[in-house]
Coordinates of C-alpha atoms in Angstrom, one line a residue:
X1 CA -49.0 -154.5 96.0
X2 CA -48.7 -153.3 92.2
X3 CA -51.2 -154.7 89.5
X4 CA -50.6 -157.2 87.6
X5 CA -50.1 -156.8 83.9
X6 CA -52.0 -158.1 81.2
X7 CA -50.5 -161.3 79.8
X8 CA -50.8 -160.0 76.4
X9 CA -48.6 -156.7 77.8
X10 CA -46.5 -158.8 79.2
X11 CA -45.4 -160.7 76.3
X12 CA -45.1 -157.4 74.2
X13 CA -42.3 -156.3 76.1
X14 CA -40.6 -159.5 76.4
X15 CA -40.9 -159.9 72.8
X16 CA -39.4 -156.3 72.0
X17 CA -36.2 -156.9 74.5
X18 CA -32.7 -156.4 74.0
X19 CA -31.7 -159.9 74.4
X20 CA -31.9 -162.0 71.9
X21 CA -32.7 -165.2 74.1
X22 CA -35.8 -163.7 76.0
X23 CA -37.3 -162.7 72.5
X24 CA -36.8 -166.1 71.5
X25 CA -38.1 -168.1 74.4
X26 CA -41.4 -165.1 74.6
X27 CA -42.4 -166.7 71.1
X28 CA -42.2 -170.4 71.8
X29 CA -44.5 -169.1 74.8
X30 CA -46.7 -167.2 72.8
X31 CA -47.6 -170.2 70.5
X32 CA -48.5 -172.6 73.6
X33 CA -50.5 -169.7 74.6
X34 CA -52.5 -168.7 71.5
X35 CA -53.4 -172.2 71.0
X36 CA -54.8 -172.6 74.4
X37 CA -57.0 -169.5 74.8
X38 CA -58.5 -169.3 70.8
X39 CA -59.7 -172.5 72.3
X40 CA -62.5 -170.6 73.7
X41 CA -65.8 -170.1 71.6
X42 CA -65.3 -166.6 70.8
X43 CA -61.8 -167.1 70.1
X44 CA -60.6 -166.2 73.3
X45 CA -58.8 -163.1 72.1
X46 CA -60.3 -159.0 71.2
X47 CA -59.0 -156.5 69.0
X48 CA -56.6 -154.2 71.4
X49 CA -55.4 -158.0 73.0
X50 CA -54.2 -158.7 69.4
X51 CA -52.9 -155.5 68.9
X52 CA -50.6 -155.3 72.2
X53 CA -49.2 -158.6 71.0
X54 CA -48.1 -157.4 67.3
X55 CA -46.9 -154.3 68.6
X56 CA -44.3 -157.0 70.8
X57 CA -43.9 -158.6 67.7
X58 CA -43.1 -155.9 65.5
X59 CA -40.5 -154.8 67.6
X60 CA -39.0 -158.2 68.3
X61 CA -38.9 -158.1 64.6
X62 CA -37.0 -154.9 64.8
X63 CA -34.6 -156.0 67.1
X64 CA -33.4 -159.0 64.7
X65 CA -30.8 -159.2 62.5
X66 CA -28.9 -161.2 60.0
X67 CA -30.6 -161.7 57.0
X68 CA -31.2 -165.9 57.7
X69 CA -32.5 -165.1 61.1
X70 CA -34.6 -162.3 60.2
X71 CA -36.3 -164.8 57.5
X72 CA -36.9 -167.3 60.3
X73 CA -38.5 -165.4 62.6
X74 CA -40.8 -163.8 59.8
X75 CA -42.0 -167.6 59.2
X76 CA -42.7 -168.3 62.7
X77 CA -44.4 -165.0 63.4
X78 CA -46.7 -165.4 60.3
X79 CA -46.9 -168.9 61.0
X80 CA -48.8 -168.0 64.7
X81 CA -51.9 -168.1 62.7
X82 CA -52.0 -171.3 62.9
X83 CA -52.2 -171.7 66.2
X84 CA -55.6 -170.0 66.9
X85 CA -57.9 -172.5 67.1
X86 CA -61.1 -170.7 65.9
X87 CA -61.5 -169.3 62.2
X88 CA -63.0 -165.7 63.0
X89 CA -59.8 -165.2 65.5
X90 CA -57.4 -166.1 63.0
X91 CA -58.9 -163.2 60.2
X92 CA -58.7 -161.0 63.4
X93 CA -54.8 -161.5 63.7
X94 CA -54.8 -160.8 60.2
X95 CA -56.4 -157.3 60.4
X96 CA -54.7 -156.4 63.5
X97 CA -51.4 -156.8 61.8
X98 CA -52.6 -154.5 59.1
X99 CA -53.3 -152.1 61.5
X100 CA -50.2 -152.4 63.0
X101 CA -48.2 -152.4 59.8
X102 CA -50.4 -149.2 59.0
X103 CA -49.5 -147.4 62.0
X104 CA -46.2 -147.9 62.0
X105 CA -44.9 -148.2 58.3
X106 CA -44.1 -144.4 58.1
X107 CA -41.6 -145.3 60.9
X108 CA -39.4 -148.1 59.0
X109 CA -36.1 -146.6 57.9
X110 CA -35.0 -147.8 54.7
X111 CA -32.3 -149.9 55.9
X112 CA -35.0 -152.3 57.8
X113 CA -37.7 -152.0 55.3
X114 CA -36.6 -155.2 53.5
X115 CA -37.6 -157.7 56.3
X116 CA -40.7 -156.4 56.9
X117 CA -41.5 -156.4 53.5
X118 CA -40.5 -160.2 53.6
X119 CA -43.1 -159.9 56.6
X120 CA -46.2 -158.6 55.5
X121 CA -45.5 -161.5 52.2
X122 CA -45.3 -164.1 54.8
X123 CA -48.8 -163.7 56.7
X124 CA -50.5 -163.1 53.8
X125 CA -49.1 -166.8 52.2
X126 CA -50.3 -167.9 55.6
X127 CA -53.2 -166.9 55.8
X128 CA -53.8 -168.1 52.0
X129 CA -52.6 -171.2 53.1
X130 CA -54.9 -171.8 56.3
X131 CA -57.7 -171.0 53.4
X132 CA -56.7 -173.8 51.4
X133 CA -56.9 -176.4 54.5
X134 CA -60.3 -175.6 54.8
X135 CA -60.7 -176.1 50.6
X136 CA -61.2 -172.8 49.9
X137 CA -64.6 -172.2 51.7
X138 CA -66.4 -169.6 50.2
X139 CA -67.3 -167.7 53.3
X140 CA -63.3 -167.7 54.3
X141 CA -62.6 -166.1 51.0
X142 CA -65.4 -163.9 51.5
X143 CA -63.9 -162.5 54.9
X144 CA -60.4 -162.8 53.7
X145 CA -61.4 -160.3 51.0
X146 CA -63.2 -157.8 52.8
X147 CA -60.5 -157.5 55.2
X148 CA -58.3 -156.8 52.3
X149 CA -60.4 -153.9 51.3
X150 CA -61.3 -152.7 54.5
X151 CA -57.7 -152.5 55.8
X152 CA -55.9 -151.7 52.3
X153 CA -57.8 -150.9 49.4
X154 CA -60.3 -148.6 50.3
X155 CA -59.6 -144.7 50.0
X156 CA -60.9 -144.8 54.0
X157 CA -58.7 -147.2 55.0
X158 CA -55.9 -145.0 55.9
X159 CA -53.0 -147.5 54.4
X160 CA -49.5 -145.9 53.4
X161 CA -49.1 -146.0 49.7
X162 CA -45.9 -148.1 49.9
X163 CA -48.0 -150.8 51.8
X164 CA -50.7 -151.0 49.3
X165 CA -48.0 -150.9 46.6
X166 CA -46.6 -153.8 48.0
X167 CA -49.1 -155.8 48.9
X168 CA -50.4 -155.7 45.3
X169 CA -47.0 -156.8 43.7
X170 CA -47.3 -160.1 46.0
X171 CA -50.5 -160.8 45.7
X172 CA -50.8 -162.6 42.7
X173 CA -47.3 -164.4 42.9
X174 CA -48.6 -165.9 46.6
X175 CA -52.2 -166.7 45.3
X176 CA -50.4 -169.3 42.0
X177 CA -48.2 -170.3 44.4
X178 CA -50.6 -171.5 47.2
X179 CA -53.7 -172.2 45.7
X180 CA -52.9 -172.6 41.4
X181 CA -53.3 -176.6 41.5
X182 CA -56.9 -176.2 43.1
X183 CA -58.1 -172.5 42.3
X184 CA -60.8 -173.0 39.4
X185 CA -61.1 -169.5 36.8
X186 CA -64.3 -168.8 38.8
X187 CA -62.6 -168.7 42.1
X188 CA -59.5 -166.4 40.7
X189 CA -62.2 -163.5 39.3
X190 CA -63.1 -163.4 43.1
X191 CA -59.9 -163.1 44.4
X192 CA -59.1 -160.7 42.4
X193 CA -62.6 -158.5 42.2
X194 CA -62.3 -156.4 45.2
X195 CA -59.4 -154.7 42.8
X196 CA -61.4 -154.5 39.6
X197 CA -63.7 -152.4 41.7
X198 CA -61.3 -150.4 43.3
X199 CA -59.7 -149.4 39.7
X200 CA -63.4 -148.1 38.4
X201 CA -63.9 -146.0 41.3
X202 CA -61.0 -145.0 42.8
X203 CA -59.8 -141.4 42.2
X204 CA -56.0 -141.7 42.7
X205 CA -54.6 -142.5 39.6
X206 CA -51.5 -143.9 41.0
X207 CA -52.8 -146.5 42.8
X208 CA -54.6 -147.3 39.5
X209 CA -51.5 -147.4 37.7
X210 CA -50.4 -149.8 40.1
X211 CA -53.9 -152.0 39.6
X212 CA -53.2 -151.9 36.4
X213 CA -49.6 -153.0 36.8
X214 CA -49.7 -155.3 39.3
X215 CA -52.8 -157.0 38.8
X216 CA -53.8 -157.0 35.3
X217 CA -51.0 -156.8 33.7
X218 CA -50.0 -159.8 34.9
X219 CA -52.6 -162.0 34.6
X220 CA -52.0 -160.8 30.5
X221 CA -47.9 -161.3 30.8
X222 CA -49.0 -165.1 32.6
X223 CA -51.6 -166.1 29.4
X224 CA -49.4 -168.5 27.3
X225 CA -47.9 -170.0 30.3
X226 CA -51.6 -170.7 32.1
X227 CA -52.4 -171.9 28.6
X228 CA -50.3 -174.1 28.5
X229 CA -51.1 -175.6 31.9
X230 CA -54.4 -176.4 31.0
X231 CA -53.7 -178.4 27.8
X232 CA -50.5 -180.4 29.7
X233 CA -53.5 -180.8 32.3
X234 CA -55.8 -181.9 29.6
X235 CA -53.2 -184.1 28.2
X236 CA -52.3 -186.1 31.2
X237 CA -55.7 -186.5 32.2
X238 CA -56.2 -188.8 28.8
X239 CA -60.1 -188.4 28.8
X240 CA -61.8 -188.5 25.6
X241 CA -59.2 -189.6 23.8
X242 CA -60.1 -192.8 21.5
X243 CA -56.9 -193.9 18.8
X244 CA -60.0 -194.1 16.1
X245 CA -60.6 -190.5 16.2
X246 CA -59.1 -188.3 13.8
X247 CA -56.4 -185.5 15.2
X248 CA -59.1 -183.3 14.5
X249 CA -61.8 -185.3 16.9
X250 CA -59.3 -185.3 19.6
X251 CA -58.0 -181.8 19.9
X252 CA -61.6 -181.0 19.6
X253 CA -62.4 -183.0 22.8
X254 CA -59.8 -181.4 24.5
X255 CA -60.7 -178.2 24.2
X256 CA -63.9 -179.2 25.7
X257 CA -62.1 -180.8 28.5
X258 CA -60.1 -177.5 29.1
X259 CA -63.9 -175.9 29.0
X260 CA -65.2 -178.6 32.1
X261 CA -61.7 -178.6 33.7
X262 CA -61.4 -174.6 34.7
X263 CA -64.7 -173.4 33.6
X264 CA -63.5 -171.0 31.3
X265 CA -63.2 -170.8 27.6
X266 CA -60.3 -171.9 26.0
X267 CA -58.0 -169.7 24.1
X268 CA -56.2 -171.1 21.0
X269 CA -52.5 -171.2 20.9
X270 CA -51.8 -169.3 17.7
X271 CA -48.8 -166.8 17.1
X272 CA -48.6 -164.1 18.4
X273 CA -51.0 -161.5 16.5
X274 CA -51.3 -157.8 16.2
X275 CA -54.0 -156.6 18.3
X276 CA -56.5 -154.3 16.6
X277 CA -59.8 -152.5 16.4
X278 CA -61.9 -151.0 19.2
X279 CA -64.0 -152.6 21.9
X280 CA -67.0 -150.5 21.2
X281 CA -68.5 -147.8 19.5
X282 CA -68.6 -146.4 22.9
X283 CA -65.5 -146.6 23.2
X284 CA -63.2 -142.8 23.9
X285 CA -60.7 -142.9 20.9
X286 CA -59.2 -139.6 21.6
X287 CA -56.9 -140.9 24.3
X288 CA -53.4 -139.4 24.1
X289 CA -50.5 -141.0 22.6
X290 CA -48.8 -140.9 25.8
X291 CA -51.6 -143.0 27.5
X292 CA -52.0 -145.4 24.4
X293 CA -47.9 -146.0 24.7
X294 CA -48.1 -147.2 28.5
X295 CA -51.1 -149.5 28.2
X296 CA -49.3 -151.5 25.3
X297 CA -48.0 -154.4 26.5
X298 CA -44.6 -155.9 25.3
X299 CA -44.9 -159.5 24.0
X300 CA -41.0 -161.4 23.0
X301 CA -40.0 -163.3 20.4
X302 CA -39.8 -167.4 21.2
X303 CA -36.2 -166.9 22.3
X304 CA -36.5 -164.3 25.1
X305 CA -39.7 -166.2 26.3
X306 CA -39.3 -167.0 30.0
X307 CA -39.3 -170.9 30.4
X308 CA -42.0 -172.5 32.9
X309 CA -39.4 -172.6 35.8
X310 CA -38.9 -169.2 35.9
X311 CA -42.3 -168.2 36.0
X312 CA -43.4 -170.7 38.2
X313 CA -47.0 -171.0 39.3
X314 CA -49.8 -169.3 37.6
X315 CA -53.6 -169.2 37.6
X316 CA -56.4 -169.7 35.8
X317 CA -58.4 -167.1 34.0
X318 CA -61.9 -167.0 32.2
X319 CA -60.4 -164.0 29.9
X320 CA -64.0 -163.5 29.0
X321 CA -65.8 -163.2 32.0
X322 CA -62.8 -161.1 33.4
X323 CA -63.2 -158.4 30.4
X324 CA -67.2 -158.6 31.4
X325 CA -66.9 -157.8 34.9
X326 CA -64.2 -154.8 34.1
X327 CA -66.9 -153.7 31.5
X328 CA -69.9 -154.0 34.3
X329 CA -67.3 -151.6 36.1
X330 CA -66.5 -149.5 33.4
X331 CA -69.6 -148.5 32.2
X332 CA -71.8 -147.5 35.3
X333 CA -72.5 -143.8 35.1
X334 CA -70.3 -143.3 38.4
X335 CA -67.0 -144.4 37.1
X336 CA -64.9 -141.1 35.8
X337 CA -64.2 -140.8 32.5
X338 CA -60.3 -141.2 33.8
X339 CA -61.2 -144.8 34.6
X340 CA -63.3 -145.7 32.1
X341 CA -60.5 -145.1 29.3
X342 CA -58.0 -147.1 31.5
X343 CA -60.3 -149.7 31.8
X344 CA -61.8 -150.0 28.3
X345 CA -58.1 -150.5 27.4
X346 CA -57.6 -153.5 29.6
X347 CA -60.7 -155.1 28.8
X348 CA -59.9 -154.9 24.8
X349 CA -57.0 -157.0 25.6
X350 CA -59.0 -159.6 28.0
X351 CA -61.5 -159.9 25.1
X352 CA -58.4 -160.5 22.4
X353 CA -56.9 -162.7 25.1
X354 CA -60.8 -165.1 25.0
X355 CA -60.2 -165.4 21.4
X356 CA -56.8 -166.6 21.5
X357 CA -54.9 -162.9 20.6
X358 CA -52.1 -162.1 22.2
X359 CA -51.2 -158.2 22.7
X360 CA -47.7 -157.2 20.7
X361 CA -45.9 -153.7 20.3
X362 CA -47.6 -151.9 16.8
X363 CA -43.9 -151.7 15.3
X364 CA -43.3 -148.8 12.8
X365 CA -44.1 -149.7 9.4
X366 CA -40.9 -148.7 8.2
X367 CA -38.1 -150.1 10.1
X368 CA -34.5 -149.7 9.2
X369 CA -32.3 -152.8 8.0
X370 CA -29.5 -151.0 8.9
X371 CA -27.5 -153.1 11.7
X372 CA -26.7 -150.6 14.3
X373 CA -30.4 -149.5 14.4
X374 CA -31.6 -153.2 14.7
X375 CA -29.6 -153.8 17.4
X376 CA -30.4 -150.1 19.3
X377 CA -34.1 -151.4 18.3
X378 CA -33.9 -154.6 20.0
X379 CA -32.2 -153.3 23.3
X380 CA -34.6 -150.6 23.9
X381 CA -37.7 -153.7 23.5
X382 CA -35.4 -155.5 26.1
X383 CA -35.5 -152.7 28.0
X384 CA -39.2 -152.3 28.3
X385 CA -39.9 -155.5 29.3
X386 CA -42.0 -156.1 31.3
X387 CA -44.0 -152.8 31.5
X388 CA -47.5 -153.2 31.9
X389 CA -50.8 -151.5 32.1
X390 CA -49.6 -147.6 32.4
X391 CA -46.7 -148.6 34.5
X392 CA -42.9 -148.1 33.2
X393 CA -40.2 -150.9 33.9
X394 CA -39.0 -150.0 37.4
X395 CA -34.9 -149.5 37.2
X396 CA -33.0 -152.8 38.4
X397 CA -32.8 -153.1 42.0
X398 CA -35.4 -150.4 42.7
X399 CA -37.7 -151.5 45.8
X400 CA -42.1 -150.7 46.7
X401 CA -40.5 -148.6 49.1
X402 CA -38.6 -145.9 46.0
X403 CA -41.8 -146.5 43.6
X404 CA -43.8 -145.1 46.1
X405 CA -41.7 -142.3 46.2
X406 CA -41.2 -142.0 42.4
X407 CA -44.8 -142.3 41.8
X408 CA -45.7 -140.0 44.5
X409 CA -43.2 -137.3 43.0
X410 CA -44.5 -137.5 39.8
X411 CA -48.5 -136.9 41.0
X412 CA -47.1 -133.1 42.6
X413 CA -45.6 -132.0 39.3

């Protein structure tokens, strides 16, 4: 009499078969079963268990097509963390799917990449989401993030550059749109620290490039719109506000309301400025011109600003406390010059950004009022929109997947 499998075997290959209808009825299965063994008190499930079942699921994945469908099952796939029943299990299916999508990236052709792209931003908005149902506990956020840099971030962790790549442009866009309404400026600095300490000591200047990029460059690009949340926020809240106080008194007690609400500083709304100076004496002012060009950011004129429905979402920032911790970074005696330059660069924006300065382009000082060079001007401003910290404006329609490869080209030259 032959063996019998391993339940967890036996829904990998039922989940990876040809038929469309078996795949289907494995994962309604595979819910009712995850929620009744994590009912156990260690979570009823190891590692390699976990990892036979996302090895079904990748390839049931695989197997799907149709753009709609393929967006479906991505949902209910990620959406199986819910079903565990025990919090420890349910980080555990998260780094066992990074391990899996490490393991098997190299293998995605590009014609398949997209939905598992659309895959690896689904669990994470998941798992972001089971985080918020328990109100953000600190020692979730403090797993969630070392399993980040365990499994990604880290030089050991053995991730594919087009996974980390990718993973970085989502994160920020999935944090403001699952947690922005409840996410004070304190709890944003910790999301976000395990990649401030990755850019002063990593020693692939790609992937801090794409730190720089995705990361901080976008909590810069995201200021006047997160500004501008607060003082709505501070507006409809209607504390502090008395109709014998002067204009003065009140937009004074609304700034400290903005203070109380986030815990962060308030920056002013003023126009946009040219920012100026150095940091500190300490600062390294022979950078190249080349380096000095990418770390400007671009900043638009009232009419090409992006209106609050098409940014959507954003977070809170203490701009100051932010520049402090890059600067605690930046300046240990480990961090390579390299870094340090990048950094101090980043942080001179943050600390502009605390007193109410906004970055803009240092235009030439003569500029020509001739029409034709106005308007060549203008488009080639258009077209660097939205370049950030050291990273160019990827070409329309490019994906992670041909950055990676760009980027990677680039580093053997």
């Amino acid at each position: 009499m032959a063996p019998t499998q391993a339940p967890e075997i036996q829904f990998a290959q039922r989940l990876a078969s040809n038929e469309k209808p078996m795949r289907t009825k494995a994962i309604k299965k595979l819910k009712k079963y995850i929620t009744v063994r994590s009912q156990a008190i260690d979570g009823g499930f190891s590692s390699d268990e976990l990892l036979k079942l996302w090895k079904g699921l990748f390839y049931c994945l695989w197997m799907q097509d149709k753009l709609l469908l393929q967006e479906e099952l991505s949902n209910q796939i990620s959406g199986l963390i819910h079903c565990f029943q025990n919090v420890q299990t349910q980080f555990l299916f998260l780094e066992t799917f990074l391990q899996t999508m490490k393991r098997e990236w190299t293998g995605i052709d590009r014609l398949r990449m997209d939905k598992f792209f659309q895959l690896v931003r689904f669990v994470f908005r998941k798992t972001l989401e089971m985080m918020k149902s328990k109100e953000w506990e600190t020692s979730l956020v403090t797993r969630f993030l070392d399993v980040l840099s365990s499994q990604v971030l880290h030089s050991t962790s053995g991730a594919p550059a087009g996974l980390q790549f990718h993973i970085m442009d989502l994160y920020m866009s999935e944090l403001a749109a699952v947690g922005s309404a409840e996410l004070t400026a304190a709890q944003n600095l910790t999301f976000i620290d395990p990649f401030c300490k990755i850019a002063s000591k990593t020693k692939d200047r790609i992937l801090l490039k794409a730190i720089c990029s995705s990361i901080f460059s976008v909590i810069v690009d995201q200021a006047p719109f997160a500004i501008e949340d607060l003082m709505k926020e501070v507006k409809a809240s209607g504390v502090g506000v008395d109709d014998s106080d002067s204009g003065q008194a009140s937009e004074e007690e609304e700034e400290e309301k903005v203070k109380t609400l986030k815990g962060k500083k308030p920056a002013k709304k003023t126009t946009l400025k040219q920012s100026s100076g150095t940091l500190s004496t300490d600062y390294d002012e022979n950078l190249d011109e080349e380096e000095d060009e990418m770390l400007h950011l671009e900043s638009d004129s009232e009419s090409e600003m992006l209106d609050d429905k098409e940014v959507g979402p954003v977070l809170q920032f203490d701009y100051s406390a932010l520049a402090d911790r890059l600067f605690g970074l930046a300046s240990r005696s480990n961090t390579s010059s390299h870094n340090r330059q990048r950094l101090y660069k980043v942080i001179k924006i943050f600390r502009d950004l605390s007193e109410g300065v906004f970055p803009q382009d240092e235009y030439p000082e003569e500029v020509s009022t001739d029409e034709d060079d106005d308007e060549m001007f203008g488009s080639r401003k258009r077209m660097k929109r939205g370049r950030g910290f050291g990273e160019e404006e990827e070409a329309e329609g490019s994906t992670p997947a041909k950055k990676q490869r760009e980027e990677v080209s680039d580093s053997q030259l």
